[in-house]
mmCIF file of C-alpha atoms in Angstrom:
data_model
loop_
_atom_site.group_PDB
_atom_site.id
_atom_site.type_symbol
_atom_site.label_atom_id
_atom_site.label_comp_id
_atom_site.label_asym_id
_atom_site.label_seq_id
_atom_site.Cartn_x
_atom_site.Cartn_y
_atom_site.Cartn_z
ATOM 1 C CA UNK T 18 154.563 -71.459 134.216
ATOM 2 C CA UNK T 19 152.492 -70.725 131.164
ATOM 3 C CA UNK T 20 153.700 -68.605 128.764
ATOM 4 C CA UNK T 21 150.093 -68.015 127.257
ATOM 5 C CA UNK T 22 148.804 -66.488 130.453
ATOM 6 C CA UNK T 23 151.579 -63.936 130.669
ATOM 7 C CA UNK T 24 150.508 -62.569 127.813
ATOM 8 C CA UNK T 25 147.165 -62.260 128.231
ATOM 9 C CA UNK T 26 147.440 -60.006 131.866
ATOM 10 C CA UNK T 27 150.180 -57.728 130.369
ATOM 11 C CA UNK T 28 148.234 -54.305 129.682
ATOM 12 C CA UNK T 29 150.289 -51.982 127.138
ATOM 13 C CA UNK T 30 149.940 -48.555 126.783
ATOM 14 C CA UNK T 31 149.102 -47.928 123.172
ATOM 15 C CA UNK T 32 148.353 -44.866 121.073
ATOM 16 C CA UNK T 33 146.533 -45.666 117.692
ATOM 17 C CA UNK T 34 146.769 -43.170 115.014
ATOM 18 C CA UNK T 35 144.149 -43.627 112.710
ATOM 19 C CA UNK T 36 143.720 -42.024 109.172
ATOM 20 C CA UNK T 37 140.578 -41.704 107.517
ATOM 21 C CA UNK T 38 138.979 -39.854 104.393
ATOM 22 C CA UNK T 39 138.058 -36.640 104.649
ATOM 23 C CA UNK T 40 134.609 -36.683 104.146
ATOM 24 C CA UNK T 41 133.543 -39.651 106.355
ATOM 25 C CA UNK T 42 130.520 -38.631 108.428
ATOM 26 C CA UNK T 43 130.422 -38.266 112.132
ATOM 27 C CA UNK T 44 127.857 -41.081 112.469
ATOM 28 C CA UNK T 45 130.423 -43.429 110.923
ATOM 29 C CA UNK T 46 133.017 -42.003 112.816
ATOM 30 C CA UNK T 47 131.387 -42.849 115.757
ATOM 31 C CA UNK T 48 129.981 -46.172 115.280
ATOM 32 C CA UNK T 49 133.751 -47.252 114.609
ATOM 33 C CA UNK T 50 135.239 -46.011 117.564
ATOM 34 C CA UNK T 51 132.596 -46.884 119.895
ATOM 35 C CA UNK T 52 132.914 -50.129 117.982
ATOM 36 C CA UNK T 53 136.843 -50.076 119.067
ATOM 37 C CA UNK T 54 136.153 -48.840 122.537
ATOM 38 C CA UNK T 55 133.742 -51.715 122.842
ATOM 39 C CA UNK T 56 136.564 -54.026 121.949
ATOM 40 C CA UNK T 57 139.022 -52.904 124.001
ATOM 41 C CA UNK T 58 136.707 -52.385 127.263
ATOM 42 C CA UNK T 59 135.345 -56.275 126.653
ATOM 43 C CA UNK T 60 138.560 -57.862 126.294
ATOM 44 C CA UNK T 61 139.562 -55.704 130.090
ATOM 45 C CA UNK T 62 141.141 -53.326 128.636
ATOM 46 C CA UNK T 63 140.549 -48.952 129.069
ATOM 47 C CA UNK T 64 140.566 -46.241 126.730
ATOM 48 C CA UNK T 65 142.459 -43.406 127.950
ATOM 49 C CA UNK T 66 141.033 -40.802 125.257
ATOM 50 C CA UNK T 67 140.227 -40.277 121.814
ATOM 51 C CA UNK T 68 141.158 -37.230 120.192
ATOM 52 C CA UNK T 69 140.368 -35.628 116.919
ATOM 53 C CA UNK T 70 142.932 -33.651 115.316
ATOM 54 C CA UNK T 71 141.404 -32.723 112.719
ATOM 55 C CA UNK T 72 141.384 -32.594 108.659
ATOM 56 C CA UNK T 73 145.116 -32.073 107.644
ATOM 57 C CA UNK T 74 146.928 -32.187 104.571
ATOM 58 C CA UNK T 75 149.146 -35.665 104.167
ATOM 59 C CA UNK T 76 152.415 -35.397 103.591
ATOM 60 C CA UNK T 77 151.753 -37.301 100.356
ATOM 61 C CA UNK T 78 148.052 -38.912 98.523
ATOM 62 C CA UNK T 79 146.604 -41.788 100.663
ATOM 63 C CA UNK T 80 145.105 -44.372 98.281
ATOM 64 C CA UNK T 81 141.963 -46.077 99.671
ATOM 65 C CA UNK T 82 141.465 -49.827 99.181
ATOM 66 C CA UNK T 83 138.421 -49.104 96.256
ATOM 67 C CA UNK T 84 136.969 -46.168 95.254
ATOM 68 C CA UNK T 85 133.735 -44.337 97.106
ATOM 69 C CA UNK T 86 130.636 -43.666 95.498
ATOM 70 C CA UNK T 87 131.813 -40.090 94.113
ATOM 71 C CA UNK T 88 134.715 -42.163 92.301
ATOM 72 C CA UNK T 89 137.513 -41.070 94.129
ATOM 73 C CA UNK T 90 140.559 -42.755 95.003
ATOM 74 C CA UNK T 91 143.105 -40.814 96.306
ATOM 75 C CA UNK T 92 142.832 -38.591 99.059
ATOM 76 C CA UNK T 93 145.320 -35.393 99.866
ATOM 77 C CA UNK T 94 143.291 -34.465 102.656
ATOM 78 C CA UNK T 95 142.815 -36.896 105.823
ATOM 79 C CA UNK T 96 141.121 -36.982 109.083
ATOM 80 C CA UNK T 97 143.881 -38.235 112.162
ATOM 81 C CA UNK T 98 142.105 -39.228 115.146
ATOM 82 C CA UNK T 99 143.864 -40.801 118.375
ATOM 83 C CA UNK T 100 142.626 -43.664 120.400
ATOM 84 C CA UNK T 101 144.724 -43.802 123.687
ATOM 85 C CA UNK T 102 144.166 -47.440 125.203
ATOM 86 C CA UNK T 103 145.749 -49.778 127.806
ATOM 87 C CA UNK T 104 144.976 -53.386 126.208
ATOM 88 C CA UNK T 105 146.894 -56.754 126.022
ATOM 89 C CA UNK T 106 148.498 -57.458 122.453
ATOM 90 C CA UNK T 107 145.795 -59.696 121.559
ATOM 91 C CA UNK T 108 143.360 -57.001 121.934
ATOM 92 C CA UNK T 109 145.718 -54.611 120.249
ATOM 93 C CA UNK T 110 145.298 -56.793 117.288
ATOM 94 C CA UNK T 111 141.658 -57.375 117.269
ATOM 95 C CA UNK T 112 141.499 -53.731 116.983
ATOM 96 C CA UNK T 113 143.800 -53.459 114.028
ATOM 97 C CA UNK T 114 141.533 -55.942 112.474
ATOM 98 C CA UNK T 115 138.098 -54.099 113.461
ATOM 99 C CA UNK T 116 140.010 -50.372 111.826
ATOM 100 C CA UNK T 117 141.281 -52.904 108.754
ATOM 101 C CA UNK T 118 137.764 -53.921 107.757
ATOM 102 C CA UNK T 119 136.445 -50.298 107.639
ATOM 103 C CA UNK T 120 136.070 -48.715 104.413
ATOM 104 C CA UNK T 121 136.628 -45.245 105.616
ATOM 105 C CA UNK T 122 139.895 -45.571 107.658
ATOM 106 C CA UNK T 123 143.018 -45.011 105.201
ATOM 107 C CA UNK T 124 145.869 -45.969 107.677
ATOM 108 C CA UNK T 125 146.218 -46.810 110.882
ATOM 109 C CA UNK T 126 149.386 -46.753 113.008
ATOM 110 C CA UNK T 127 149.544 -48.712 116.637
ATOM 111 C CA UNK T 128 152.443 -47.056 118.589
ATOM 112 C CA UNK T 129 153.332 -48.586 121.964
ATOM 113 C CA UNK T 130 152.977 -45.120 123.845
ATOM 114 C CA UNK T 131 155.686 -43.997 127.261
ATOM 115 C CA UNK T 132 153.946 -42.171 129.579
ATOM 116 C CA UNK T 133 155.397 -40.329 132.401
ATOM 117 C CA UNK T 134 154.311 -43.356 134.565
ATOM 118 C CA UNK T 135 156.712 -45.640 132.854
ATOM 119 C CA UNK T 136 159.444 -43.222 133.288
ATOM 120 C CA UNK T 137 158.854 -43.189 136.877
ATOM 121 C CA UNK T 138 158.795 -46.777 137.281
ATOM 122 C CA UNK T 139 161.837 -47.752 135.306
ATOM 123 C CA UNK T 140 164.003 -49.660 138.718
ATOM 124 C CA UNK T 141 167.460 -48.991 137.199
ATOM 125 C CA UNK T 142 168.775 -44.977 138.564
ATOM 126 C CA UNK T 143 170.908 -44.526 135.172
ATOM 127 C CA UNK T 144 167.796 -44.554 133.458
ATOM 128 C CA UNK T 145 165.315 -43.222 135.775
ATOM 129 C CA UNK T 146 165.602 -39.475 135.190
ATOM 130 C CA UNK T 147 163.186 -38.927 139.107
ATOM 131 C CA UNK T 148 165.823 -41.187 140.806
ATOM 132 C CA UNK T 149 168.947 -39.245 139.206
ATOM 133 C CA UNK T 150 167.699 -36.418 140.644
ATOM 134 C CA UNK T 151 166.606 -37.416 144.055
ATOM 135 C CA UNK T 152 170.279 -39.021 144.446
ATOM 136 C CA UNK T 153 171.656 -36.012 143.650
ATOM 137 C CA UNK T 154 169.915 -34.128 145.819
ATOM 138 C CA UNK T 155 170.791 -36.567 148.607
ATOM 139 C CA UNK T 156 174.442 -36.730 147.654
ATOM 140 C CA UNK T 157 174.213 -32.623 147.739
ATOM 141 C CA UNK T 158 173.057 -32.780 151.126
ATOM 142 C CA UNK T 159 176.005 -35.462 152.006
ATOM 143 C CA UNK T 160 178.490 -33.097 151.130
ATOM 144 C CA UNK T 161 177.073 -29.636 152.542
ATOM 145 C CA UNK T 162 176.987 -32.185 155.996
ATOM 146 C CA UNK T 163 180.078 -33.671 155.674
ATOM 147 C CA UNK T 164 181.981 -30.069 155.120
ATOM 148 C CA UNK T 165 179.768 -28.892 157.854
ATOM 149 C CA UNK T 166 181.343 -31.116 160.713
ATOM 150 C CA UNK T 167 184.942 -30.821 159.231
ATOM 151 C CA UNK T 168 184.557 -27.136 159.710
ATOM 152 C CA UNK T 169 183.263 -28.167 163.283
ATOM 153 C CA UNK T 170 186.174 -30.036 163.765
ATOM 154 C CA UNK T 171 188.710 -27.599 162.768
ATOM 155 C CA UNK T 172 187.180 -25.152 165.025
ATOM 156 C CA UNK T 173 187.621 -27.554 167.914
ATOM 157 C CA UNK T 174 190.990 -28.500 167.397
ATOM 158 C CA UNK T 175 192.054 -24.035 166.887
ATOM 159 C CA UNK T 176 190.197 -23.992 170.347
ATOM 160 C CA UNK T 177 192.431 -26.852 171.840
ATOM 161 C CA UNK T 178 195.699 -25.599 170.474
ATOM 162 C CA UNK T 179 194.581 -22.123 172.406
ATOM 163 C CA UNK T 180 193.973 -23.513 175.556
ATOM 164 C CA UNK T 181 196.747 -25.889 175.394
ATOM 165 C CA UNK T 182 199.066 -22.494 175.164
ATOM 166 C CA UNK T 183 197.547 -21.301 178.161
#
């Protein structure tokens, strides 16, 4: 048993938030992530998606590690983009390395993602919300047929007490 190897075969779902400046050209943009996606796809891994969301306001000024060419510093309005990925940890952080060494990226956030896969998979019923509902459903169906053949029953013992009178 090696405790190395483990590791190495155990694909994560991740979702990377990344922040960069607001004025980073697409070209850049997309040098970096195909840069990323290269990583990740290399190492075994597979990109799920990368989404855009767009130029936001932060919810406070990012500072950027030096100042561009324009002088600025400090940035109120940031770019988050999403890179969805199923990688081993080691590839996780040769990616966080590859976004760190950037000068455009601001922030970057690695966020080890549930999907609706995991929730299905979970073995334990208490926590599977698919299984709590299928053994309901099954217990439902217990009941209805267990009240179903004591009615039966009843009916054949009013029909024995009849004939027994006759």
């Amino acid at each position: 048993y090696n405790k190395n190897n483990k590791n190495k075969n155990n694909m994560v779902f991740y979702e990377c938030v990344v922040t960069t400046k607001n004025r980073t050209e697409f070209w850049r943009l997309s040098e970096l992530f195909k840069s990323v996606s290269l990583e990740v796809v290399n190492r075994g891994g597979i990109i799920r998606g990368i989404h855009n969301h767009g130029i936001r306001q932060a919810p406070h000024r990012f500072k950027a590690k030096f100042a561009d060419a324009m002088g600025r510093r400090y940035y109120e309005k940031v770019r988050f983009i999403s890179v969805y990925m199923d990688c081993n940890p080691q590839t996780r952080q040769q990616v966080q390395q590859l976004l760190a060494s950037d000068e455009n990226v601001l922030r970057q956030t690695h966020l080890k993602a549930r999907s609706i896969l995991d929730q299905a998979s979970e073995l334990s019923w208490r926590k599977n919300p698919f299984l709590k509902e299928v053994l309901e459903e099954i217990k439902a169906e217990e009941e209805e047929a267990q009240g179903a053949t004591a009615k039966e029953g009843q009916e054949e013992e009013e029909e024995e007490d009849i004939v027994s009178v006759f």
